[in-house]
Coordinates of N, CA and C and ligand atoms in Angstrom, one line a residue:
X1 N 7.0 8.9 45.1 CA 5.7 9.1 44.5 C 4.7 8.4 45.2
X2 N 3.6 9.3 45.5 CA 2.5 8.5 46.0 C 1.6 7.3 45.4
X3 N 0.9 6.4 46.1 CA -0.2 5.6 45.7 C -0.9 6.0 44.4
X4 N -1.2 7.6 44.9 CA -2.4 8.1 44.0 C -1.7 8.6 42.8
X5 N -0.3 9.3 43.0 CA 0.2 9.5 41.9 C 0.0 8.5 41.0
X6 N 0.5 7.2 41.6 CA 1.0 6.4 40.3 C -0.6 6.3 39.5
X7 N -1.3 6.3 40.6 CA -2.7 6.0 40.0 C -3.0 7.0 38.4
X8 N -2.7 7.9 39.0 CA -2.8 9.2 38.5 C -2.1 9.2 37.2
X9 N -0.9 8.8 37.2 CA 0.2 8.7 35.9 C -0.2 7.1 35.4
X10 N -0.9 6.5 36.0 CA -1.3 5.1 35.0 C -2.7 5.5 34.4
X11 N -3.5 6.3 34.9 CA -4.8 6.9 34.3 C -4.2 7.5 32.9
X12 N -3.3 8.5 33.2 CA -2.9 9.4 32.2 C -2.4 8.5 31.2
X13 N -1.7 7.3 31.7 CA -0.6 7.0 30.5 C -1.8 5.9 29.5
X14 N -2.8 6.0 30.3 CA -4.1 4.6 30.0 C -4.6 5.8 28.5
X15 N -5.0 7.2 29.2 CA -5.6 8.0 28.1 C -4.9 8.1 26.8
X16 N -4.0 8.8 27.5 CA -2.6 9.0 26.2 C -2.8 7.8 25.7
X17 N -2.9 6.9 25.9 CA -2.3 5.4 24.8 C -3.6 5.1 24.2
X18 N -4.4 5.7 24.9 CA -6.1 5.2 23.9 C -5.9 6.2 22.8
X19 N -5.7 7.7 23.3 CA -5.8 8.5 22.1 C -5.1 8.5 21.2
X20 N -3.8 7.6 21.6 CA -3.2 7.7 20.1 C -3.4 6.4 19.6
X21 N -4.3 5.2 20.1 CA -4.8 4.2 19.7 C -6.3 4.9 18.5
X22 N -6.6 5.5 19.3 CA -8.1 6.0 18.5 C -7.6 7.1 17.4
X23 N -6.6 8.0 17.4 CA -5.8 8.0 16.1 C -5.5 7.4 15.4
X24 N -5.2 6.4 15.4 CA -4.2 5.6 14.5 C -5.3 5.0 14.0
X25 N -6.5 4.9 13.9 CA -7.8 3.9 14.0 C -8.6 4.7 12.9
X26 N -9.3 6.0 13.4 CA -9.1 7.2 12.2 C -8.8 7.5 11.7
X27 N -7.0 7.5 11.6 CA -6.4 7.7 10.2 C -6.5 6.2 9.5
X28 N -6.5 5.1 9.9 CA -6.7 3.9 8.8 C -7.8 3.9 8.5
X29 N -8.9 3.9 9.0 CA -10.2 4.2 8.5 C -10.5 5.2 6.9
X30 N -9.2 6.2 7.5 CA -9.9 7.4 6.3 C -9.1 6.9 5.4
X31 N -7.5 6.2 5.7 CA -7.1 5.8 4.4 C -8.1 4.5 3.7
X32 N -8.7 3.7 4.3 CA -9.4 2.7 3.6 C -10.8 3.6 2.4
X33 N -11.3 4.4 3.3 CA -12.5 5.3 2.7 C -11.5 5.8 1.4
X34 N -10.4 6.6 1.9 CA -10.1 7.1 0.8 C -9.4 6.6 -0.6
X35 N -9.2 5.0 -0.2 CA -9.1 4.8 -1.6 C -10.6 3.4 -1.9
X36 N -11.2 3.4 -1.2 CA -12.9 2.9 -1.9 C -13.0 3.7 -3.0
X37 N -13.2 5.2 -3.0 CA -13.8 5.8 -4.2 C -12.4 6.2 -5.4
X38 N -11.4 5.0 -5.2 CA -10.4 5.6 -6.2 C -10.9 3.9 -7.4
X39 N -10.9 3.8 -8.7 CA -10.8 3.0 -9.4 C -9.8 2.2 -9.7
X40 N -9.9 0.8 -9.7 CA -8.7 -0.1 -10.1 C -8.2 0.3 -11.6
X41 N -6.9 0.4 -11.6 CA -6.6 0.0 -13.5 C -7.7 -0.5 -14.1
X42 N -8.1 -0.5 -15.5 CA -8.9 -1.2 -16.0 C -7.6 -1.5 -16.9
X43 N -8.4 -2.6 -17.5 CA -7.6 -3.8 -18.8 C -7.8 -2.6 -20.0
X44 N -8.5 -1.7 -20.1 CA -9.3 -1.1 -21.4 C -8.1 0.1 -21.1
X45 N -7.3 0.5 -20.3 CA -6.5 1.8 -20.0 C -5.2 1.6 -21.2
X46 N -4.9 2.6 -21.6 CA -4.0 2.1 -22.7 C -2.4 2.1 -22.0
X47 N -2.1 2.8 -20.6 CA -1.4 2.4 -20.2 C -1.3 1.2 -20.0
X48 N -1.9 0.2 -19.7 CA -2.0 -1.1 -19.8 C -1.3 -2.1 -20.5
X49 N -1.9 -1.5 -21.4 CA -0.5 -2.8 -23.2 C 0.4 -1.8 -23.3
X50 N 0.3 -0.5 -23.0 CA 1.9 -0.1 -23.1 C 3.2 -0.5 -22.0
X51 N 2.8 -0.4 -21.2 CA 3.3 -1.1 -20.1 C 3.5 -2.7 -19.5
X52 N 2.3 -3.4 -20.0 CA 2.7 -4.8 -19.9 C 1.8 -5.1 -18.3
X53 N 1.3 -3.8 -18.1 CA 0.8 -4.5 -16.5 C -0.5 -5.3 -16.4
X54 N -0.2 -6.3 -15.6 CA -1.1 -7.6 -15.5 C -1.5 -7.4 -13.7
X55 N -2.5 -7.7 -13.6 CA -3.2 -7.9 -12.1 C -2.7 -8.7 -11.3
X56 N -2.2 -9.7 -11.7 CA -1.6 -10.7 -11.3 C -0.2 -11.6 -11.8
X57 N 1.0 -11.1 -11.3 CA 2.3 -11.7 -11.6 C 2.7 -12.9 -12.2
X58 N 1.9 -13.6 -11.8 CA 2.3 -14.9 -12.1 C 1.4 -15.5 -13.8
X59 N 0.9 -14.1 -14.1 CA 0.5 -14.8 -15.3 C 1.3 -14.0 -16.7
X60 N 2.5 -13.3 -16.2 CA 3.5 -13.0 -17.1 C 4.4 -13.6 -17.7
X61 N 4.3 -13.4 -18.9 CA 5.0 -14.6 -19.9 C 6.0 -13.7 -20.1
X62 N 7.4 -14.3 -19.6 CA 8.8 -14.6 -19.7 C 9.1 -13.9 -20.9
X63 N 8.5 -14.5 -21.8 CA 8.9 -14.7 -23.3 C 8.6 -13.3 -23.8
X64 N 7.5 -12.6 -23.5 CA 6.9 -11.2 -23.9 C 8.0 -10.4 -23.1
X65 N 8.0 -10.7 -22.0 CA 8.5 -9.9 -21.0 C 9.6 -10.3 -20.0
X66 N 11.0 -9.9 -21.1 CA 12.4 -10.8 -20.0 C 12.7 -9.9 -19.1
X67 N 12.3 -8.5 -19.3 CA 13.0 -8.0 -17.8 C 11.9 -8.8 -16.8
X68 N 10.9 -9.3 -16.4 CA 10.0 -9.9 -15.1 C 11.0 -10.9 -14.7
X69 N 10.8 -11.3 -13.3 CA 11.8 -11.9 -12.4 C 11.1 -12.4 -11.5
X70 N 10.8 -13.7 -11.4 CA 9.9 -14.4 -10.6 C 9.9 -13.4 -8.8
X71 N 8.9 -13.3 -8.4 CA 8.6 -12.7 -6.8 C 8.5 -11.0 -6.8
X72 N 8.8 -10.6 -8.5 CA 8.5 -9.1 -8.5 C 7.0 -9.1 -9.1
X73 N 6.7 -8.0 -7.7 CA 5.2 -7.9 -8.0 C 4.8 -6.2 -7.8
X74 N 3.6 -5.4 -7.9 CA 3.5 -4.6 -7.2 C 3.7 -4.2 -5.9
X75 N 3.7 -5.4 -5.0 CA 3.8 -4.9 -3.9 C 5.0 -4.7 -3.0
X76 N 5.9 -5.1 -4.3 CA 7.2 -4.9 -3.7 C 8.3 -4.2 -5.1
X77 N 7.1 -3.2 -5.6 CA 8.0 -2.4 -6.2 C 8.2 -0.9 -5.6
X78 N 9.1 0.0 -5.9 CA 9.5 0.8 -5.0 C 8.1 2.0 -5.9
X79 N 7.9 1.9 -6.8 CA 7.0 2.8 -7.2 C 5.3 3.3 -6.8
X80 N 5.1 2.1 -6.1 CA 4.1 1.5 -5.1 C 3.5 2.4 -4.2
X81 N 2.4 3.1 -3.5 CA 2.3 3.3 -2.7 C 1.4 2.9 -1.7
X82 N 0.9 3.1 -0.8 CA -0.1 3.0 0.2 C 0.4 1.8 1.2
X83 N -0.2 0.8 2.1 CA 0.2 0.2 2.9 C 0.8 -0.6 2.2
X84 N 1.5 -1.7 3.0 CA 2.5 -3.1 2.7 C 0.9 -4.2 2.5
X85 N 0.5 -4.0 3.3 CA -0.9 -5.2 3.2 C -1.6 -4.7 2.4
X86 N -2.2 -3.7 1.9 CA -3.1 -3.0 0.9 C -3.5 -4.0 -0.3
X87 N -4.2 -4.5 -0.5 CA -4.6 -5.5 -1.7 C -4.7 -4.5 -3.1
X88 N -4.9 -3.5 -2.9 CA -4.9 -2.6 -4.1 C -4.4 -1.2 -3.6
X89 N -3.5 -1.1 -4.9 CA -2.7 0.2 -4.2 C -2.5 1.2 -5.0
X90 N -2.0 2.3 -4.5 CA -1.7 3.6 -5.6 C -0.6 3.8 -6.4
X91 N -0.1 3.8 -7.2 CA 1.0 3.4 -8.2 C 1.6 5.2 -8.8
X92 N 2.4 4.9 -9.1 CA 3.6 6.7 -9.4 C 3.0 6.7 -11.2
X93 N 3.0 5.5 -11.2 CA 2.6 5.3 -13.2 C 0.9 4.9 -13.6
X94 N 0.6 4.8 -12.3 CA -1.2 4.5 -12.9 C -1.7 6.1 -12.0
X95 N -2.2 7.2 -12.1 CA -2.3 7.8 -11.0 C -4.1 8.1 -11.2
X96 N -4.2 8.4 -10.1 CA -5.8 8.6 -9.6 C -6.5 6.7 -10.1
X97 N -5.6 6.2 -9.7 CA -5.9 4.7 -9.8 C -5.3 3.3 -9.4
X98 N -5.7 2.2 -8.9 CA -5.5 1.2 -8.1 C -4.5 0.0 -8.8
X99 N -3.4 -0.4 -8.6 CA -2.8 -1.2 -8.7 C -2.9 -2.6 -7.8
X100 N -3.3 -3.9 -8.1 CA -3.1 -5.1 -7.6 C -1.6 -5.1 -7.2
X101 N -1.7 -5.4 -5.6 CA -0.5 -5.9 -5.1 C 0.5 -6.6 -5.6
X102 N -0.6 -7.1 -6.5 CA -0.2 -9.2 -6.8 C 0.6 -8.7 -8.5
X103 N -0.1 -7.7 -8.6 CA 0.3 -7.4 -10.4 C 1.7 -7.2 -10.9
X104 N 1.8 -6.5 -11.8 CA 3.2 -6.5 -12.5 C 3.1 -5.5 -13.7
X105 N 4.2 -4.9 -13.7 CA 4.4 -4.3 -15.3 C 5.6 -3.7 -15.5
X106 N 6.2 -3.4 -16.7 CA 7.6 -3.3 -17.4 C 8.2 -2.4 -16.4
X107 N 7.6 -1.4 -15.6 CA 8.7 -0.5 -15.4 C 8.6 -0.9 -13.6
X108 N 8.5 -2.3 -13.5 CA 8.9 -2.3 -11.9 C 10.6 -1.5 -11.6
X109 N 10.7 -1.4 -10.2 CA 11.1 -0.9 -9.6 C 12.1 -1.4 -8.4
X110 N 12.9 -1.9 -7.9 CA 13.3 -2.0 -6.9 C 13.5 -1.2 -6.0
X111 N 12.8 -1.9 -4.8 CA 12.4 -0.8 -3.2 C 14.3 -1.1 -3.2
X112 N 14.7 0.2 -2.2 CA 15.7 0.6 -2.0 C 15.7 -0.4 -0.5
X113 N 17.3 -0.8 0.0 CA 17.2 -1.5 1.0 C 17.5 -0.8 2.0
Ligands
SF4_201 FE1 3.1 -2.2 -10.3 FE2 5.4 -0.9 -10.0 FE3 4.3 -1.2 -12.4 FE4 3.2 0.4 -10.6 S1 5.2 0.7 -11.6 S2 2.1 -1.1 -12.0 S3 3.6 -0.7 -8.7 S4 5.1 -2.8 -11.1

């Protein structure tokens, strides 16, 4: 292979890796856009007290709620969706609505290993 080839195949491989850099950049972008205009749980949802879900894990009382198990949270329940880092996310049981990563409620889920 020539000089210029390689030139030529490090140009190309330079593009190829931008374009799928500048993909990967527009699809996170539109996933962030597209959940701005989705609404968190509200406290007022009546799924809410039926369920037991709290925004935040660590303010579940034991006592209300013995299936909770310290480190289960939303964001490591298998019913969960959207990224692993996502601070609020899309849930199988809240739908057209935002679950806290950090939250909790009765019908967590264990992710499959
Ligand atoms: Fe959170 Fe899982 Fe309950 Fe949804 S089902 S609110 S992700 S614990």
């Amino acid at each position: 292979m020539s000089a210029r080839n390689d030139r030529s195949y490090s140009r190309r491989s330079i593009l190829k890796n931008g374009l799928a850099g500048a993909a990967a950049t527009v699809w996170a972008v539109r996933m962030v856009s597209a959940q701005q205009g989705i609404p968190h749980v509200a406290s007022s949802d009546p799924m809410v007290q039926s369920l037991g879900y709290v925004e935040n894990a660590a303010t579940v009382n034991p006592a209300v709620n013995p299936t909770y198990k310290a480190g289960q949270t939303c964001g490591s329940c298998a019913l969960a969706q959207g990224g692993a880092a996502d601070k609020w996310r899309p849930c199988r049981m809240f739908g057209g609505k935002l679950v806290s990563s950090a939250g909790w409620c009765r019908v967590w889920v264990k992710q499959p290993t």
